Short mmCIF file of C-alpha atoms in Angstrom, two decimals:
data_model
loop_
_atom_site.label_atom_id
_atom_site.label_comp_id
_atom_site.label_asym_id
_atom_site.label_seq_id
_atom_site.Cartn_x
_atom_site.Cartn_y
_atom_site.Cartn_z
CA MET A 58 1.23 36.63 -2.48
CA LYS A 59 -0.31 33.51 -4.01
CA TYR A 60 3.08 32.53 -5.44
CA LEU A 61 4.67 32.85 -1.98
CA THR A 62 1.91 30.68 -0.52
CA LEU A 63 2.44 28.08 -3.23
CA PHE A 64 6.20 28.13 -2.66
CA LEU A 65 5.79 27.65 1.11
CA ALA A 66 3.32 24.81 0.52
CA ILE A 67 5.83 23.03 -1.72
CA ILE A 68 8.65 23.50 0.83
CA PHE A 69 6.54 22.16 3.70
CA SER A 70 5.37 19.19 1.62
CA PHE A 71 9.00 18.27 0.87
CA GLN A 72 9.85 18.55 4.56
CA TYR A 73 6.92 16.29 5.43
CA VAL A 74 7.92 13.69 2.87
CA PHE A 75 11.51 13.72 4.10
CA SER A 76 10.42 13.24 7.72
CA GLN A 77 8.15 10.40 6.62
CA LYS A 78 11.04 8.73 4.86
CA ASN A 79 13.32 8.59 7.88
CA ASP A 80 11.88 9.60 11.25
CA VAL A 81 8.33 8.29 10.82
CA PHE A 82 7.32 5.00 9.25
CA SER A 83 4.03 3.14 9.13
CA GLY A 84 3.75 -0.29 7.58
CA GLU A 85 5.01 -3.86 7.72
CA LEU A 86 8.49 -5.36 7.51
CA THR A 87 8.78 -9.11 6.94
CA TYR A 88 12.14 -10.77 7.60
CA GLU A 89 13.22 -14.35 7.00
CA ILE A 90 15.48 -15.73 9.74
CA GLU A 91 18.03 -18.47 9.18
CA ARG A 92 20.76 -19.92 11.35
CA VAL A 93 24.15 -19.60 9.67
CA ASP A 94 26.61 -21.24 12.07
CA LYS A 95 24.79 -24.57 11.87
CA LYS A 96 22.44 -26.06 9.30
CA ASP A 97 18.87 -25.78 10.52
CA THR A 98 15.71 -26.69 8.59
CA ASN A 99 13.47 -24.84 11.03
CA ARG A 100 11.81 -21.95 9.14
CA THR A 101 11.39 -18.73 11.07
CA PHE A 102 9.95 -15.37 10.10
CA MET A 103 9.64 -12.02 11.85
CA ILE A 104 7.04 -9.40 11.02
CA ILE A 105 7.42 -5.89 12.40
CA TYR A 106 4.30 -3.72 12.33
CA ALA A 107 5.01 -0.01 12.76
CA LYS A 108 2.80 3.00 13.31
CA ASP A 109 4.90 6.08 14.06
CA SER A 110 6.28 5.34 17.57
CA LEU A 111 4.38 2.06 18.02
CA LEU A 112 5.89 -1.34 17.22
CA LYS A 113 4.61 -4.87 17.24
CA VAL A 114 7.19 -7.59 16.63
CA VAL A 115 5.84 -11.06 15.82
CA ASN A 116 8.13 -14.07 15.45
CA PHE A 117 6.78 -17.16 13.72
CA ASN A 118 8.62 -20.40 14.42
CA SER A 119 7.57 -23.75 12.94
CA ASN A 120 8.47 -25.46 16.24
CA SER A 121 7.53 -23.03 19.01
CA GLY A 122 4.68 -21.12 17.35
CA LYS A 123 4.14 -17.37 17.66
CA GLN A 124 5.89 -14.88 19.96
CA GLN A 125 4.72 -11.27 20.23
CA LEU A 126 6.22 -8.06 21.57
CA ILE A 127 4.44 -4.69 21.78
CA LYS A 128 6.59 -1.60 22.20
CA HIS A 129 6.15 2.17 22.47
CA LEU A 130 9.37 3.79 21.26
CA ARG A 131 8.85 7.22 22.82
CA LEU A 132 7.53 6.03 26.20
CA ASN A 133 10.08 3.19 26.50
CA ARG A 134 7.41 0.64 27.36
CA SER A 135 7.30 -2.91 26.09
CA TYR A 136 5.25 -6.02 26.78
CA ILE A 137 5.63 -9.65 25.77
CA LEU A 138 2.28 -11.32 25.10
CA LEU A 139 2.21 -14.86 26.46
CA GLU A 140 -0.60 -17.38 26.27
CA THR A 141 -0.82 -20.12 28.91
CA PRO A 142 -3.51 -22.75 29.58
CA LYS A 143 -4.71 -20.92 32.71
CA GLN A 144 -4.23 -17.25 31.85
CA ASN A 145 -2.89 -14.95 29.12
CA PHE A 146 -0.26 -12.45 30.25
CA ALA A 147 1.14 -9.15 29.02
CA VAL A 148 4.54 -9.22 30.72
CA ARG A 149 6.24 -5.86 31.24
CA THR A 150 9.82 -6.19 30.04
CA ASN A 151 12.96 -4.25 30.84
CA GLU A 152 13.86 -4.05 27.18
CA HIS A 153 14.15 -0.27 27.43
CA LEU A 154 17.06 -0.75 29.84
CA VAL A 155 19.09 -2.79 27.33
CA ILE A 156 21.93 -0.61 26.05
CA ASP A 157 22.32 -0.84 22.29
CA SER A 158 25.65 0.98 22.12
CA ILE A 159 28.68 0.93 19.89
CA GLU A 160 30.45 -0.80 22.78
CA ASN A 161 28.78 -3.96 21.46
CA TYR A 162 29.47 -3.30 17.80
CA THR A 163 31.19 -0.89 15.45
CA PHE A 164 30.52 -0.33 11.79
CA LYS A 165 32.15 1.22 8.77
CA LYS A 166 30.49 2.24 5.52
CA GLN A 167 31.67 0.31 2.47
CA MET A 168 31.50 0.84 -1.28
CA GLY A 169 28.92 -1.20 -3.12
CA MET A 170 25.16 -1.34 -3.48
CA ARG A 171 22.54 -3.99 -4.23
CA LYS A 172 18.80 -4.48 -3.92
CA ILE A 173 17.01 -6.38 -1.20
CA ALA A 174 13.26 -6.94 -1.60
CA GLY A 175 13.47 -4.48 -4.51
CA ILE A 176 14.94 -1.73 -2.30
CA PRO A 177 18.36 -0.16 -3.08
CA VAL A 178 20.61 -0.66 -0.05
CA LYS A 179 24.07 0.41 1.06
CA LYS A 180 26.80 -1.72 2.60
CA LEU A 181 28.29 -1.76 6.10
CA LEU A 182 31.11 -3.80 7.58
CA VAL A 183 30.16 -4.60 11.17
CA HIS A 184 32.44 -5.82 13.97
CA HIS A 185 30.43 -7.33 16.83
CA LYS A 186 32.12 -8.37 20.04
CA GLU A 187 30.16 -11.66 20.06
CA ILE A 188 30.88 -12.57 16.41
CA SER A 189 34.37 -13.87 15.66
CA GLU A 190 34.62 -12.33 12.17
CA ALA A 191 33.34 -9.09 10.65
CA VAL A 192 29.99 -9.44 8.89
CA THR A 193 28.36 -7.48 6.08
CA PHE A 194 25.11 -5.62 6.74
CA TYR A 195 22.94 -3.82 4.19
CA TYR A 196 20.74 -0.87 5.10
CA THR A 197 18.49 1.82 3.65
CA LYS A 198 18.69 5.45 4.75
CA SER A 199 15.04 6.00 3.84
CA ILE A 200 13.79 4.46 7.13
CA SER A 201 15.15 4.97 10.63
CA ALA A 202 17.11 2.12 12.23
CA LYS A 203 14.85 2.30 15.30
CA TYR A 204 12.14 0.35 13.50
CA ALA A 205 14.26 -2.82 13.36
CA ASN A 206 14.28 -2.85 17.19
CA VAL A 207 18.01 -3.75 17.07
CA TYR A 208 21.22 -1.97 16.01
CA LYS A 209 19.63 1.43 16.56
CA ASN A 210 22.94 3.25 16.04
CA LEU A 211 23.14 2.29 12.36
CA PRO A 212 22.69 5.07 9.76
CA GLY A 213 19.43 3.49 8.53
CA LEU A 214 17.15 0.48 8.74
CA PRO A 215 19.10 -2.78 8.32
CA LEU A 216 17.52 -5.00 5.67
CA LEU A 217 20.14 -7.74 6.02
CA PHE A 218 21.82 -8.21 9.40
CA TYR A 219 23.05 -10.79 11.89
CA ILE A 220 22.21 -11.37 15.55
CA PRO A 221 24.35 -13.56 17.84
CA THR A 222 22.40 -15.46 20.52
CA LYS A 223 23.09 -18.25 22.99
CA ASP A 224 21.47 -20.59 20.44
CA GLY A 225 23.73 -19.55 17.55
CA LEU A 226 24.24 -16.89 14.88
CA PHE A 227 21.12 -15.85 12.95
CA LYS A 228 20.81 -13.96 9.68
CA TYR A 229 17.81 -11.69 9.07
CA THR A 230 16.87 -10.80 5.48
CA LEU A 231 14.00 -8.52 4.51
CA LYS A 232 11.56 -10.27 2.18
CA GLU A 233 8.80 -7.67 1.93
CA LEU A 234 8.12 -4.07 2.89
CA LYS A 235 4.60 -2.65 2.90
CA ASN A 236 3.81 1.03 3.35
CA ASN A 237 0.38 1.10 4.96
CA ASN A 238 -1.42 2.27 8.08
CA PRO A 239 -1.92 -0.64 10.50
CA PRO A 240 -4.96 -0.28 12.81
CA LEU A 241 -4.26 1.10 16.28
CA GLU A 242 -5.86 -1.98 17.86
CA LEU A 243 -2.95 -4.06 16.59
CA PHE A 244 -0.63 -2.34 19.09
CA MET A 245 -2.96 -2.56 22.09
CA ILE A 246 -2.92 -5.23 24.77
CA PRO A 247 -5.98 -7.51 24.30
CA LYS A 248 -8.55 -7.35 27.11
CA GLU A 249 -8.13 -11.03 27.98
CA PHE A 250 -4.44 -10.50 28.83
CA LYS A 251 -3.43 -9.77 32.41
CA ILE A 252 -0.75 -7.07 32.72
CA VAL A 253 2.01 -8.12 35.13
CA SER A 254 5.63 -7.29 35.85
CA PHE A 255 8.31 -9.77 34.88
CA GLU A 256 8.87 -10.56 38.57
CA ASP A 257 5.17 -11.22 39.21
CA PHE A 258 4.96 -13.44 36.13
CA SER A 259 8.01 -15.42 37.26
CA ASN A 260 6.47 -15.93 40.71
CA GLU A 261 3.11 -16.95 39.24
CA PHE A 262 4.78 -19.35 36.80
CA LEU A 263 6.81 -20.87 39.63
CA LYS A 264 3.70 -21.19 41.76
CA SER A 265 1.81 -22.97 38.93
CA SER A 266 4.65 -25.42 38.36
CA GLU A 267 4.59 -26.39 42.05
CA GLU A 268 0.86 -27.13 42.06
#
């Protein structure tokens, strides 16, 4: 009986480790962002803090400062934290309504591997409807794609990827991955922030600009 118990314990521990590797991740992902369609000396970084289904995405820009997004993956709730001279706001976004489908992009697995931030990664060839030529992504199967907050249909977390925006084409490259357990407070809306809808924030911002 004790051998059966030991065997079951080993099986369950392997199942737990496997689920931790892909479906559940806690830690920090630091990406460097660079514009590739035009030379830009502006240094930008993105840090993603993850705790199971909680995300906090922080963008650091040498020109515009810090931008923060808090997101609950299971509840489909997200807030942008904005600081203004008069009041700090947690603006409810409609990010959960944005469709991240293969209508926007398709991908095909390619031969070839390399390491990014010391992590072995696999290669994808991605065709995006807003990028004129196919681009090469690299990903790891050990972490779910949902933690990048973009390209959620990929077979794993992208560690090198591209995002087209109205301001240009940007390349994201992972610089550091930390497996840790961020404090729950990191994903909570600070008390001094007023929770508002996007519409209410727009009206309040418009009202302030008229005063």
